[in-house]
Amino acid sequence: MSRVPPHSEHLCRYFQAAMDILARPWNGLIIAALHAHGELRFSEIGTLIGIADRMLSERLKELEARGLLERAVDGGPPVKVSYRLTDIGQGFGEAQKGLSKWGRELVQ
């Protein structure tokens, strides 16, 4: 599902589409955790970034619906659910490098 938000004629619509995702609380951290670790279970993501289960569940559903990550279910028992980035989600790596560089400059 690709959703492009209404955009300002003064800004690139692709930049605005990316910011629509990253501006949501926790989304950037979830994507970064999956980018760094590959595949993670629900509880591992929550522990890594310190997010409540309800909020994590909501954000994961949104990111999955947007095609940034995929959910894999191992029928168990016990049932194990894990998440990994899609190719589109993997594209965040380059943006993360730029954001980290800028962040380094901000905290100096």
Coordinates of N, CA and C in Angstrom, one line a residue:
M1 N 0.8 -1.2 0.0 CA 0.0 0.0 0.0 C 0.9 1.2 0.0
S2 N 0.8 2.0 -1.0 CA 1.6 3.3 -1.1 C 0.7 4.5 -0.9
R3 N 1.0 5.2 0.1 CA 0.2 6.4 0.4 C 1.1 7.6 0.4
V4 N 0.8 8.5 -0.5 CA 1.5 9.8 -0.5 C 0.6 10.9 0.1
P5 N 1.1 11.5 1.1 CA 0.3 12.5 1.8 C 0.1 13.8 0.9
P6 N -0.9 14.6 1.2 CA -0.9 15.9 0.5 C 0.4 16.6 0.7
H7 N 0.8 17.3 -0.3 CA 2.2 17.9 -0.2 C 2.1 19.4 -0.5
S8 N 3.2 20.0 0.0 CA 3.4 21.4 -0.3 C 4.0 21.6 -1.6
E9 N 3.6 22.5 -2.4 CA 4.2 22.7 -3.7 C 5.6 23.2 -3.6
H10 N 6.1 23.6 -2.4 CA 7.4 24.1 -2.2 C 8.4 23.0 -1.8
L11 N 7.9 21.8 -1.5 CA 8.8 20.7 -1.1 C 8.6 19.5 -2.0
C12 N 9.7 18.7 -2.1 CA 9.6 17.5 -2.9 C 8.6 16.5 -2.3
R13 N 7.7 16.0 -3.1 CA 6.7 15.1 -2.6 C 7.3 13.8 -2.1
Y14 N 8.4 13.4 -2.7 CA 9.1 12.1 -2.2 C 9.7 12.3 -0.8
F15 N 10.2 13.5 -0.6 CA 10.8 13.8 0.7 C 9.6 13.8 1.7
Q16 N 8.5 14.4 1.3 CA 7.4 14.5 2.2 C 6.8 13.1 2.5
A17 N 6.8 12.2 1.5 CA 6.3 10.9 1.8 C 7.2 10.1 2.8
A18 N 8.5 10.3 2.7 CA 9.4 9.7 3.6 C 9.2 10.3 5.0
M19 N 9.0 11.6 5.1 CA 8.9 12.3 6.4 C 7.5 11.9 7.0
D20 N 6.5 11.6 6.2 CA 5.3 11.1 6.7 C 5.4 9.9 7.6
I21 N 6.3 9.0 7.1 CA 6.6 7.8 7.9 C 7.5 8.1 9.1
L22 N 8.6 8.8 8.9 CA 9.6 9.0 10.0 C 9.0 10.0 11.0
A23 N 8.1 10.8 10.7 CA 7.6 11.7 11.7 C 6.7 11.1 12.7
R24 N 6.2 9.9 12.4 CA 5.3 9.1 13.4 C 6.2 8.6 14.5
P25 N 5.9 8.8 15.8 CA 6.7 8.4 16.9 C 7.0 6.9 16.8
W26 N 8.3 6.5 17.0 CA 8.8 5.2 17.0 C 9.1 4.6 15.7
N27 N 8.5 5.1 14.6 CA 8.8 4.4 13.3 C 10.2 4.4 12.9
G28 N 10.9 5.5 13.1 CA 12.4 5.5 12.7 C 13.2 4.5 13.5
L29 N 12.9 4.4 14.8 CA 13.6 3.5 15.7 C 13.3 2.1 15.4
I30 N 12.1 1.8 15.0 CA 11.7 0.4 14.7 C 12.4 0.0 13.4
I31 N 12.4 0.9 12.4 CA 13.1 0.6 11.1 C 14.6 0.4 11.3
A32 N 15.2 1.3 12.1 CA 16.6 1.3 12.4 C 17.0 0.0 13.1
A33 N 16.2 -0.5 14.1 CA 16.5 -1.7 14.8 C 16.4 -2.9 13.8
L34 N 15.4 -2.9 13.0 CA 15.3 -4.0 12.0 C 16.5 -4.0 11.0
H35 N 16.9 -2.8 10.6 CA 18.0 -2.6 9.7 C 19.3 -3.1 10.3
A36 N 19.5 -2.8 11.6 CA 20.7 -3.2 12.2 C 20.8 -4.7 12.5
H37 N 19.6 -5.3 12.9 CA 19.6 -6.7 13.4 C 19.0 -7.7 12.4
G38 N 18.5 -7.3 11.3 CA 17.9 -8.2 10.3 C 16.5 -8.6 10.7
E39 N 16.3 -9.7 11.3 CA 15.0 -10.2 11.7 C 14.9 -10.2 13.2
L40 N 13.8 -9.7 13.7 CA 13.6 -9.6 15.2 C 12.2 -10.1 15.5
R41 N 12.1 -10.6 16.7 CA 10.8 -11.0 17.2 C 10.2 -9.7 17.9
F42 N 8.9 -9.8 18.1 CA 8.1 -8.6 18.6 C 8.8 -8.2 19.9
S43 N 9.0 -9.1 20.8 CA 9.5 -8.7 22.2 C 11.0 -8.2 22.1
E44 N 11.7 -8.6 21.1 CA 13.1 -8.1 20.9 C 13.1 -6.7 20.5
I45 N 12.2 -6.4 19.6 CA 12.1 -5.0 19.1 C 11.7 -4.1 20.3
G46 N 10.7 -4.5 21.1 CA 10.2 -3.7 22.2 C 11.3 -3.5 23.2
T47 N 12.1 -4.5 23.5 CA 13.2 -4.4 24.4 C 14.3 -3.5 23.9
L48 N 14.6 -3.6 22.6 CA 15.7 -2.8 22.0 C 15.4 -1.3 22.1
I49 N 14.2 -0.9 21.8 CA 13.9 0.5 21.7 C 13.1 1.0 22.9
G50 N 12.6 0.2 23.8 CA 11.9 0.6 24.9 C 10.5 1.2 24.7
I51 N 9.7 0.5 23.9 CA 8.4 0.9 23.5 C 7.3 -0.1 24.1
A52 N 6.2 0.5 24.5 CA 5.1 -0.4 25.0 C 4.5 -1.3 24.0
D53 N 4.1 -2.4 24.4 CA 3.5 -3.5 23.5 C 2.4 -2.9 22.6
R54 N 1.5 -2.2 23.1 CA 0.4 -1.7 22.4 C 0.8 -0.8 21.2
M55 N 1.7 0.2 21.6 CA 2.2 1.1 20.6 C 3.0 0.4 19.5
L56 N 3.9 -0.6 20.0 CA 4.7 -1.3 19.0 C 3.8 -2.1 18.0
S57 N 2.7 -2.7 18.5 CA 1.8 -3.5 17.7 C 1.2 -2.6 16.6
E58 N 0.8 -1.4 17.1 CA 0.1 -0.4 16.2 C 1.1 0.0 15.1
R59 N 2.3 0.4 15.5 CA 3.3 0.8 14.5 C 3.8 -0.3 13.5
L60 N 3.9 -1.5 14.0 CA 4.3 -2.6 13.2 C 3.2 -2.8 12.1
K61 N 2.0 -2.8 12.5 CA 0.9 -3.0 11.5 C 0.9 -1.9 10.5
E62 N 1.1 -0.6 10.9 CA 1.2 0.5 9.9 C 2.4 0.3 9.0
L63 N 3.5 -0.1 9.5 CA 4.7 -0.2 8.6 C 4.6 -1.4 7.7
E64 N 3.9 -2.4 8.2 CA 3.6 -3.6 7.3 C 2.6 -3.2 6.2
A65 N 1.6 -2.5 6.5 CA 0.6 -2.0 5.5 C 1.2 -1.1 4.5
R66 N 2.3 -0.4 4.8 CA 3.0 0.5 3.9 C 4.0 -0.2 3.1
G67 N 4.2 -1.5 3.4 CA 5.2 -2.3 2.6 C 6.6 -2.1 3.0
L68 N 6.9 -1.6 4.2 CA 8.2 -1.4 4.7 C 8.8 -2.7 5.5
L69 N 7.9 -3.5 6.0 CA 8.4 -4.7 6.7 C 7.4 -5.8 6.4
E70 N 7.9 -7.0 6.7 CA 7.0 -8.1 6.6 C 7.0 -8.9 7.9
R71 N 5.9 -9.6 8.1 CA 5.7 -10.4 9.3 C 5.7 -11.8 9.0
A72 N 6.5 -12.6 9.7 CA 6.6 -14.0 9.5 C 6.1 -14.7 10.8
V73 N 5.2 -15.7 10.6 CA 4.6 -16.5 11.7 C 5.1 -17.9 11.7
D74 N 5.7 -18.4 12.7 CA 6.1 -19.8 12.9 C 5.1 -20.4 13.8
G75 N 4.3 -21.3 13.2 CA 3.2 -21.9 13.9 C 3.5 -22.6 15.2
G76 N 4.7 -22.9 15.6 CA 5.0 -23.4 16.9 C 4.6 -24.8 17.1
P77 N 4.2 -25.2 18.3 CA 4.1 -24.4 19.5 C 5.5 -24.1 20.1
P78 N 5.7 -23.0 20.7 CA 4.8 -21.8 20.8 C 4.8 -21.1 19.4
V79 N 3.8 -20.3 19.2 CA 3.8 -19.5 18.0 C 4.8 -18.4 18.1
K80 N 5.6 -18.2 17.1 CA 6.7 -17.2 17.1 C 6.4 -16.2 15.9
V81 N 6.4 -14.9 16.2 CA 6.2 -13.9 15.2 C 7.4 -13.1 15.1
S82 N 7.9 -12.9 13.9 CA 9.1 -12.1 13.7 C 8.9 -11.1 12.6
Y83 N 9.7 -10.1 12.5 CA 9.6 -9.1 11.5 C 10.9 -8.8 10.9
R84 N 10.9 -8.5 9.6 CA 12.1 -8.1 8.8 C 11.7 -7.0 7.8
L85 N 12.7 -6.2 7.4 CA 12.4 -5.2 6.4 C 12.3 -5.8 5.0
T86 N 11.4 -5.2 4.2 CA 11.3 -5.5 2.8 C 12.4 -4.8 2.1
D87 N 12.5 -4.9 0.8 CA 13.5 -4.2 0.0 C 13.3 -2.7 0.2
I88 N 12.0 -2.3 0.2 CA 11.8 -0.8 0.3 C 12.2 -0.4 1.7
G89 N 12.0 -1.2 2.7 CA 12.4 -0.8 4.1 C 13.9 -0.8 4.2
Q90 N 14.6 -1.7 3.5 CA 16.1 -1.7 3.5 C 16.6 -0.4 3.0
G91 N 15.9 0.3 2.1 CA 16.4 1.6 1.6 C 16.6 2.6 2.6
F92 N 16.1 2.4 3.8 CA 16.3 3.4 4.9 C 17.7 3.5 5.3
G93 N 18.5 2.5 5.0 CA 19.9 2.5 5.4 C 20.7 3.7 5.0
E94 N 20.5 4.1 3.7 CA 21.2 5.3 3.2 C 20.7 6.6 4.0
A95 N 19.4 6.7 4.2 CA 18.8 7.8 4.9 C 19.4 7.9 6.3
Q96 N 19.5 6.7 6.9 CA 20.0 6.6 8.3 C 21.4 7.1 8.4
K97 N 22.2 6.8 7.5 CA 23.6 7.4 7.5 C 23.6 8.9 7.5
G98 N 22.8 9.5 6.6 CA 22.7 10.9 6.5 C 22.1 11.5 7.8
L99 N 21.1 10.9 8.3 CA 20.5 11.4 9.6 C 21.5 11.3 10.7
S100 N 22.2 10.2 10.8 CA 23.2 10.1 11.9 C 24.3 11.1 11.8
K101 N 24.7 11.4 10.6 CA 25.8 12.4 10.4 C 25.2 13.8 10.9
W102 N 24.0 14.1 10.5 CA 23.4 15.4 10.9 C 23.2 15.4 12.4
G103 N 22.8 14.3 13.0 CA 22.6 14.2 14.4 C 23.9 14.5 15.2
R104 N 25.0 13.9 14.6 CA 26.3 14.1 15.3 C 26.6 15.6 15.3
E105 N 26.3 16.3 14.3 CA 26.5 17.8 14.2 C 25.6 18.5 15.2
L106 N 24.4 18.1 15.4 CA 23.5 18.7 16.2 C 23.8 18.6 17.7
V107 N 24.5 17.5 18.1 CA 24.8 17.3 19.5 C 26.2 17.8 19.9
Q108 N 26.9 18.3 19.0 CA 28.3 18.8 19.3 C 28.2 20.2 19.9

